[in-house]
Amino acid sequence: MVFLTGIRIAGTGRYVPPLTADNNDFAAFLDTNDEWIRSRTGIVTRHISDGEPSWHMGLEASRQALEAAGIAPEQLGLIIDTTITPDYSTPATACVIQRELGAVNAMAFDVNSACTGFVCGLDMAARYLATDPALSYVLVVSNENLSRVVDYTDRSSCILFGDGAGACVLERRQGLYSAYMAADGTGASSLYANGNRRTCRFATGEHTYPEDTDPRGDFLRQDGKAVYRFATEAMPRAVQQVLDQAGLGTEDIDLLIPHQANLRIIETAAKKLKFPMDKIMVNLEKYGNTSSASIPIALDEAVRSGRLRRGQRVCLVGFGAGLTLGAVLFEY
Ligand code: COA
């Protein structure tokens, strides 16, 4: 889908909790080592929440994004929060952030499309902005507390993930906007976490959780090879799709910001696209995979470091549980 009405990023922000865990910290309690993790993933360290709620990380990133945009919270008409690790099943994290910001004029809801969440939320924001002339500013914020769902006895998955949040304020602008979103639910069992699995059978008078529930069954599970195969096929496909829709080629992208899951996945996708690595934003060595927060964290770093400048074309591409896939292309 190519829109005539595009988006402008008015401001970005990011937040990561202060506690860090490097590869050697994992080697202290797991049969793993720094060399294996670096060579298979590119990850060196990650930030881990020490009990800080998911919404609070999102709030900190949102405050920065509002400040960078130079707007007051009251000017927001919509808040879209993306997370697979909300603090509550309900209310939506976006509502808690709305309250804390004092964004009294904003509608607020959450989106869950896993690591594709930010791209999906941004695309929803673009569509709201394109169709509702009364809407001036939308906040898209992604906050993830993956340490709550990661199984720290599973060495093949726990070393991948970190916690953090990223946010951006969007406004309407005439210009390029190309988006591609897809899902393949047949791959749902390749990557899942079952946080709300336990049932309280209120209707039958069983008000307690079953004693025999294995709490580890609630943790994140993945078929690493299946996800790897999907990611390396899907990412180039999504980028090519947004380029084709816009009538552009890979040389027209100034900066590609992919989901920061694994350096090998990014390198393989770049090779397939024949896209130079020096035009790809990579910061996963510092944060690991922060699910939907990874792209807005990288976006904020690119903006604040001057790597992404006004007028340049940026492509964001995400993939993750679902399985889901999404890419957007627009001018920063
Ligand atoms: N440290 C040391 N050894 C490890 C290890 C670790 N942290 N994790 C797994 N191993 C071992 C395995 O047990 C296996 O040992 P074996 O050969 O004796 O059985 C060996 O390393 C190879 O395991 P394998 O699963 O084949 O590794 P891999 O090369 O496929 O890499 C992943 C594993 C998880 C890094 C890779 O599959 C991957 O990145 N997948 C995508 C995951 C992802 O990005 N998920 C989120 C998407 S949003």
Short mmCIF file of C-alpha atoms and ligand atoms in Angstrom, two decimals:
data_model
loop_
_atom_site.label_atom_id
_atom_site.label_comp_id
_atom_site.label_asym_id
_atom_site.label_seq_id
_atom_site.Cartn_x
_atom_site.Cartn_y
_atom_site.Cartn_z
CA MET A 1 0.00 0.00 0.00
CA VAL A 2 1.42 3.39 -1.01
CA PHE A 3 -0.23 6.45 0.51
CA LEU A 4 -0.17 9.92 -0.93
CA THR A 5 -0.30 11.28 2.59
CA GLY A 6 2.93 10.43 4.31
CA ILE A 7 4.27 10.75 7.83
CA ARG A 8 6.88 12.87 9.50
CA ILE A 9 8.74 11.75 12.58
CA ALA A 10 8.53 14.78 14.84
CA GLY A 11 10.62 13.30 17.66
CA THR A 12 12.07 10.06 19.00
CA GLY A 13 13.14 8.68 22.37
CA ARG A 14 14.52 5.54 24.02
CA TYR A 15 15.05 4.08 27.43
CA VAL A 16 16.84 0.99 28.72
CA PRO A 17 17.01 -0.11 32.36
CA PRO A 18 20.42 0.44 34.02
CA LEU A 19 21.21 -3.21 34.88
CA THR A 20 23.26 -4.99 32.20
CA ALA A 21 24.12 -8.65 31.65
CA ASP A 22 27.01 -9.48 29.34
CA ASN A 23 27.76 -12.85 27.80
CA ASN A 24 30.13 -13.81 30.61
CA ASP A 25 27.34 -13.27 33.14
CA PHE A 26 25.41 -16.04 31.34
CA ALA A 27 28.48 -18.28 31.29
CA ALA A 28 28.48 -18.08 35.09
CA PHE A 29 25.27 -20.12 35.38
CA LEU A 30 24.82 -21.78 31.94
CA ASP A 31 26.90 -24.05 29.73
CA THR A 32 27.71 -21.26 27.26
CA ASN A 33 30.48 -18.80 26.49
CA ASP A 34 31.12 -15.35 25.06
CA GLU A 35 32.65 -16.71 21.84
CA TRP A 36 29.59 -18.89 21.01
CA ILE A 37 27.11 -16.10 21.66
CA ARG A 38 29.08 -13.46 19.74
CA SER A 39 29.75 -15.65 16.73
CA ARG A 40 26.17 -17.00 16.45
CA THR A 41 24.31 -13.78 17.27
CA GLY A 42 26.57 -10.70 17.43
CA ILE A 43 25.20 -9.92 20.89
CA VAL A 44 27.64 -8.82 23.59
CA THR A 45 25.45 -7.38 26.33
CA ARG A 46 21.83 -6.53 27.06
CA HIS A 47 19.87 -4.50 29.61
CA ILE A 48 17.61 -6.29 32.07
CA SER A 49 14.80 -4.72 34.07
CA ASP A 50 15.26 -5.12 37.81
CA GLY A 51 11.54 -5.21 38.53
CA GLU A 52 10.79 -1.98 36.64
CA PRO A 53 7.40 -2.27 34.92
CA SER A 54 7.07 -2.35 31.17
CA TRP A 55 4.85 0.77 31.14
CA HIS A 56 7.46 2.76 33.04
CA MET A 57 10.12 2.08 30.43
CA GLY A 58 7.64 3.14 27.74
CA LEU A 59 6.83 6.30 29.68
CA GLU A 60 10.49 7.34 29.88
CA ALA A 61 10.97 6.83 26.13
CA SER A 62 7.70 8.68 25.41
CA ARG A 63 8.73 11.70 27.48
CA GLN A 64 11.93 11.97 25.45
CA ALA A 65 10.04 11.66 22.17
CA LEU A 66 7.59 14.42 23.17
CA GLU A 67 10.46 16.67 24.22
CA ALA A 68 12.30 16.06 20.94
CA ALA A 69 9.08 16.81 19.02
CA GLY A 70 8.57 20.00 21.06
CA ILE A 71 4.92 19.25 21.74
CA ALA A 72 2.83 19.06 24.90
CA PRO A 73 1.13 15.77 25.92
CA GLU A 74 -2.28 17.43 25.39
CA GLN A 75 -1.51 17.70 21.67
CA LEU A 76 -1.49 13.93 21.25
CA GLY A 77 -4.68 12.54 19.71
CA LEU A 78 -3.68 8.88 19.82
CA ILE A 79 -1.24 6.66 21.72
CA ILE A 80 -0.41 3.23 20.29
CA ASP A 81 1.65 1.02 22.57
CA THR A 82 3.23 -2.15 21.24
CA THR A 83 4.30 -4.90 23.62
CA ILE A 84 4.24 -8.65 24.17
CA THR A 85 5.03 -8.10 27.84
CA PRO A 86 2.32 -5.79 29.21
CA ASP A 87 2.09 -5.37 32.97
CA TYR A 88 -1.64 -6.05 32.87
CA SER A 89 -3.93 -8.01 30.57
CA THR A 90 -6.11 -4.96 30.91
CA PRO A 91 -6.00 -1.94 30.93
CA ALA A 92 -3.83 -1.37 27.89
CA THR A 93 -0.30 -0.15 28.57
CA ALA A 94 -1.10 2.81 26.31
CA CYS A 95 -3.79 3.90 28.80
CA VAL A 96 -1.36 3.82 31.72
CA ILE A 97 1.14 5.88 29.71
CA GLN A 98 -1.65 8.27 28.68
CA ARG A 99 -2.49 8.82 32.36
CA GLU A 100 1.13 9.32 33.40
CA LEU A 101 1.82 11.76 30.57
CA GLY A 102 -1.41 13.65 31.13
CA ALA A 103 -2.24 13.17 27.46
CA VAL A 104 -5.88 13.88 28.17
CA ASN A 105 -6.95 14.24 24.52
CA ALA A 106 -5.48 10.95 23.32
CA MET A 107 -7.29 7.72 22.55
CA ALA A 108 -5.05 4.84 23.61
CA PHE A 109 -4.72 1.14 22.82
CA ASP A 110 -2.14 -1.65 22.56
CA VAL A 111 -0.99 -3.68 19.59
CA ASN A 112 0.58 -7.12 19.82
CA SER A 113 2.37 -8.28 16.71
CA ALA A 114 5.50 -9.29 18.60
CA CYS A 115 8.78 -8.02 17.18
CA THR A 116 6.91 -6.51 14.21
CA GLY A 117 4.91 -4.44 16.71
CA PHE A 118 6.55 -1.05 16.19
CA VAL A 119 6.35 -1.24 12.39
CA CYS A 120 2.73 -2.33 12.66
CA GLY A 121 1.93 0.45 15.17
CA LEU A 122 3.61 3.04 12.97
CA ASP A 123 1.62 1.84 9.96
CA MET A 124 -1.61 2.11 11.96
CA ALA A 125 -0.63 5.63 13.00
CA ALA A 126 0.02 6.52 9.34
CA ARG A 127 -3.43 5.26 8.38
CA TYR A 128 -5.13 7.21 11.20
CA LEU A 129 -3.26 10.35 10.18
CA ALA A 130 -4.19 9.84 6.52
CA THR A 131 -7.90 9.50 7.26
CA ASP A 132 -8.60 11.74 10.27
CA PRO A 133 -7.90 15.43 9.59
CA ALA A 134 -8.64 16.30 13.24
CA LEU A 135 -5.67 14.22 14.38
CA SER A 136 -2.38 16.14 14.65
CA TYR A 137 0.05 13.95 16.57
CA VAL A 138 0.30 10.23 17.32
CA LEU A 139 2.67 8.64 19.83
CA VAL A 140 3.87 5.13 18.99
CA VAL A 141 5.70 3.57 21.91
CA SER A 142 7.16 0.09 22.28
CA ASN A 143 8.16 -1.31 25.67
CA GLU A 144 9.33 -4.82 26.39
CA ASN A 145 10.13 -6.62 29.61
CA LEU A 146 11.26 -9.85 28.00
CA SER A 147 13.22 -10.92 31.08
CA ARG A 148 9.82 -11.76 32.57
CA VAL A 149 9.07 -14.41 29.94
CA VAL A 150 12.55 -15.69 29.10
CA ASP A 151 13.54 -19.09 30.48
CA TYR A 152 17.01 -18.54 31.97
CA THR A 153 17.65 -22.29 31.98
CA ASP A 154 17.29 -22.49 28.16
CA ARG A 155 20.69 -21.46 26.78
CA SER A 156 19.55 -21.41 23.16
CA SER A 157 16.98 -18.66 23.75
CA CYS A 158 17.74 -16.70 26.95
CA ILE A 159 21.00 -15.25 25.65
CA LEU A 160 19.16 -13.51 22.82
CA PHE A 161 16.84 -11.15 24.66
CA GLY A 162 16.98 -7.84 26.54
CA ASP A 163 14.59 -5.23 27.94
CA GLY A 164 13.97 -1.65 26.83
CA ALA A 165 11.69 0.87 25.17
CA GLY A 166 11.60 3.21 22.20
CA ALA A 167 9.08 5.81 21.08
CA CYS A 168 8.30 8.30 18.37
CA VAL A 169 5.84 11.13 17.76
CA LEU A 170 4.37 11.18 14.26
CA GLU A 171 2.59 13.87 12.31
CA ARG A 172 1.10 14.12 8.83
CA ARG A 173 3.12 15.22 5.81
CA GLN A 174 2.68 14.92 2.06
CA GLY A 175 5.35 12.58 0.80
CA LEU A 176 6.51 9.05 0.22
CA TYR A 177 4.94 6.35 2.38
CA SER A 178 5.05 2.71 1.36
CA ALA A 179 4.08 -0.12 3.69
CA TYR A 180 3.81 -3.91 3.57
CA MET A 181 2.36 -5.98 6.43
CA ALA A 182 1.89 -9.75 6.50
CA ALA A 183 1.20 -12.62 8.86
CA ASP A 184 1.49 -16.39 8.64
CA GLY A 185 -0.30 -18.03 11.55
CA THR A 186 0.78 -21.49 10.44
CA GLY A 187 4.10 -20.57 12.06
CA ALA A 188 2.49 -19.60 15.38
CA SER A 189 4.11 -22.47 17.27
CA SER A 190 7.63 -21.52 16.12
CA LEU A 191 7.84 -18.78 18.74
CA TYR A 192 5.46 -18.28 21.63
CA ALA A 193 5.13 -17.32 25.28
CA ASN A 194 2.18 -18.36 27.34
CA GLY A 195 1.97 -15.78 30.13
CA ASN A 196 -1.80 -15.91 30.58
CA ARG A 197 -2.14 -19.66 30.33
CA ARG A 198 -3.17 -20.33 33.90
CA THR A 199 -6.87 -20.46 34.42
CA CYS A 200 -8.83 -19.66 37.54
CA ARG A 201 -11.98 -21.74 37.14
CA PHE A 202 -14.20 -19.27 38.93
CA ALA A 203 -17.40 -20.69 37.52
CA THR A 204 -16.71 -24.15 38.92
CA GLY A 205 -15.61 -22.82 42.30
CA GLU A 206 -11.92 -23.60 41.72
CA HIS A 207 -10.47 -20.26 42.64
CA THR A 208 -6.88 -21.38 42.83
CA TYR A 209 -4.37 -22.20 40.14
CA PRO A 210 -3.84 -25.88 39.48
CA GLU A 211 -1.00 -27.09 41.72
CA ASP A 212 0.56 -29.14 38.98
CA THR A 213 1.01 -26.26 36.52
CA ASP A 214 4.66 -26.12 35.55
CA PRO A 215 5.51 -22.41 35.65
CA ARG A 216 8.27 -22.98 33.09
CA GLY A 217 5.55 -23.85 30.59
CA ASP A 218 4.65 -20.16 30.59
CA PHE A 219 8.05 -19.09 29.32
CA LEU A 220 9.10 -18.14 25.83
CA ARG A 221 9.72 -21.11 23.56
CA GLN A 222 11.12 -21.06 20.06
CA ASP A 223 12.24 -23.26 17.22
CA GLY A 224 15.39 -21.24 16.55
CA LYS A 225 16.10 -22.75 13.16
CA ALA A 226 12.54 -22.25 11.89
CA VAL A 227 12.58 -18.60 13.01
CA TYR A 228 15.98 -18.12 11.41
CA ARG A 229 14.74 -19.53 8.10
CA PHE A 230 11.62 -17.35 8.19
CA ALA A 231 13.56 -14.18 9.06
CA THR A 232 16.17 -14.52 6.35
CA GLU A 233 13.51 -15.17 3.68
CA ALA A 234 10.92 -12.68 4.93
CA MET A 235 13.02 -9.58 5.60
CA PRO A 236 14.36 -9.18 2.04
CA ARG A 237 10.89 -9.96 0.68
CA ALA A 238 9.28 -7.17 2.74
CA VAL A 239 11.94 -4.60 1.82
CA GLN A 240 11.66 -5.50 -1.87
CA GLN A 241 7.87 -5.18 -1.64
CA VAL A 242 7.91 -1.61 -0.26
CA LEU A 243 10.50 -0.62 -2.85
CA ASP A 244 8.51 -2.13 -5.73
CA GLN A 245 5.33 -0.39 -4.57
CA ALA A 246 7.15 2.93 -4.51
CA GLY A 247 8.92 2.32 -7.83
CA LEU A 248 12.32 2.60 -6.14
CA GLY A 249 15.43 0.44 -5.91
CA THR A 250 17.66 -0.57 -2.99
CA GLU A 251 20.04 2.28 -3.88
CA ASP A 252 17.23 4.73 -2.97
CA ILE A 253 17.27 3.69 0.70
CA ASP A 254 19.64 5.84 2.76
CA LEU A 255 19.28 3.84 5.96
CA LEU A 256 17.77 0.43 6.63
CA ILE A 257 16.75 -0.26 10.23
CA PRO A 258 15.94 -3.94 10.69
CA HIS A 259 14.64 -5.70 13.79
CA GLN A 260 17.71 -6.36 15.91
CA ALA A 261 17.43 -10.10 16.50
CA ASN A 262 20.69 -11.54 15.27
CA LEU A 263 23.59 -10.13 13.24
CA ARG A 264 23.75 -13.28 11.11
CA ILE A 265 20.10 -12.87 10.14
CA ILE A 266 20.73 -9.23 9.16
CA GLU A 267 23.87 -10.12 7.16
CA THR A 268 22.11 -12.93 5.31
CA ALA A 269 19.14 -10.69 4.49
CA ALA A 270 21.48 -7.91 3.29
CA LYS A 271 23.29 -10.36 1.03
CA LYS A 272 20.02 -11.53 -0.52
CA LEU A 273 18.99 -7.92 -1.14
CA LYS A 274 22.48 -6.98 -2.34
CA PHE A 275 22.29 -4.17 0.20
CA PRO A 276 25.50 -2.72 1.73
CA MET A 277 25.96 -3.36 5.46
CA ASP A 278 27.25 0.19 5.98
CA LYS A 279 23.74 1.50 5.23
CA ILE A 280 22.19 -0.79 7.85
CA MET A 281 21.72 0.32 11.45
CA VAL A 282 22.96 -2.38 13.82
CA ASN A 283 23.12 -1.92 17.59
CA LEU A 284 22.13 -5.38 18.82
CA GLU A 285 25.56 -5.92 20.37
CA LYS A 286 24.49 -3.51 23.14
CA TYR A 287 20.85 -4.48 23.65
CA GLY A 288 20.20 -7.99 22.31
CA ASN A 289 16.74 -8.59 20.92
CA THR A 290 14.26 -6.24 22.64
CA SER A 291 11.32 -7.41 20.49
CA SER A 292 9.13 -4.53 19.32
CA ALA A 293 11.36 -1.99 21.11
CA SER A 294 14.40 -2.84 19.00
CA ILE A 295 13.53 -0.77 15.92
CA PRO A 296 12.50 2.43 17.76
CA ILE A 297 15.59 2.19 19.99
CA ALA A 298 17.75 1.90 16.85
CA LEU A 299 15.78 4.69 15.17
CA ASP A 300 16.36 7.01 18.12
CA GLU A 301 20.08 6.19 18.14
CA ALA A 302 20.29 6.84 14.39
CA VAL A 303 18.55 10.21 14.77
CA ARG A 304 20.49 11.39 17.83
CA SER A 305 23.87 10.31 16.40
CA GLY A 306 23.19 12.13 13.11
CA ARG A 307 23.25 8.87 11.14
CA LEU A 308 19.70 9.58 9.94
CA ARG A 309 19.14 13.12 8.69
CA ARG A 310 16.13 15.08 7.50
CA GLY A 311 15.26 14.35 3.87
CA GLN A 312 16.83 10.89 3.88
CA ARG A 313 14.80 7.80 3.01
CA VAL A 314 14.58 5.25 5.79
CA CYS A 315 13.20 1.73 5.63
CA LEU A 316 12.15 -0.08 8.81
CA VAL A 317 11.65 -3.84 8.63
CA GLY A 318 10.44 -6.13 11.39
CA PHE A 319 9.64 -9.83 11.78
CA GLY A 320 8.66 -11.99 14.68
CA ALA A 321 6.22 -14.26 16.43
CA GLY A 322 2.93 -14.84 14.71
CA LEU A 323 4.70 -15.22 12.42
CA THR A 324 4.49 -11.57 11.44
CA LEU A 325 6.34 -9.38 9.00
CA GLY A 326 6.25 -5.68 8.18
CA ALA A 327 8.21 -2.97 6.39
CA VAL A 328 7.68 0.76 5.92
CA LEU A 329 9.55 3.21 3.72
CA PHE A 330 9.33 6.98 4.13
CA GLU A 331 11.37 10.15 4.28
CA TYR A 332 12.74 11.12 7.68
N1 COA B 1 25.91 -21.62 24.13
C1 COA B 1 26.59 -22.70 23.69
N2 COA B 1 26.02 -23.64 22.91
C2 COA B 1 24.74 -23.47 22.58
C3 COA B 1 23.99 -22.36 22.99
C4 COA B 1 24.62 -21.42 23.81
N3 COA B 1 24.00 -20.31 24.25
N4 COA B 1 22.75 -22.47 22.49
C5 COA B 1 22.71 -23.60 21.77
N5 COA B 1 23.92 -24.20 21.84
C6 COA B 1 24.34 -25.46 21.20
C7 COA B 1 23.20 -26.38 20.88
O1 COA B 1 22.81 -27.11 22.03
C8 COA B 1 23.79 -27.23 19.80
O2 COA B 1 24.60 -28.20 20.40
P1 COA B 1 24.64 -29.71 19.82
O3 COA B 1 25.15 -29.56 18.41
O4 COA B 1 25.58 -30.39 20.74
O5 COA B 1 23.23 -30.18 19.88
C9 COA B 1 24.70 -26.26 19.05
O6 COA B 1 24.95 -25.18 19.94
C10 COA B 1 24.09 -25.73 17.78
O7 COA B 1 22.76 -25.36 18.06
P2 COA B 1 21.84 -24.76 16.97
O8 COA B 1 20.46 -24.63 17.53
O9 COA B 1 22.03 -25.54 15.69
O10 COA B 1 22.48 -23.31 16.80
P3 COA B 1 22.20 -22.29 15.67
O11 COA B 1 23.42 -22.10 14.88
O12 COA B 1 20.92 -22.59 14.95
O13 COA B 1 21.96 -20.98 16.53
C11 COA B 1 20.22 -19.57 17.34
C12 COA B 1 20.89 -20.93 17.45
C13 COA B 1 19.09 -19.49 18.36
C14 COA B 1 21.25 -18.48 17.65
C15 COA B 1 19.68 -19.38 15.89
O14 COA B 1 18.91 -20.51 15.53
C16 COA B 1 18.83 -18.15 15.77
O15 COA B 1 19.30 -17.04 15.91
N6 COA B 1 17.52 -18.29 15.45
C17 COA B 1 16.61 -17.17 15.37
C18 COA B 1 16.11 -16.87 16.76
C19 COA B 1 15.48 -15.49 16.86
O16 COA B 1 16.01 -14.54 16.33
N7 COA B 1 14.37 -15.41 17.57
C20 COA B 1 13.65 -14.18 17.78
C21 COA B 1 13.04 -13.72 16.52
S1 COA B 1 12.10 -12.29 16.73
#
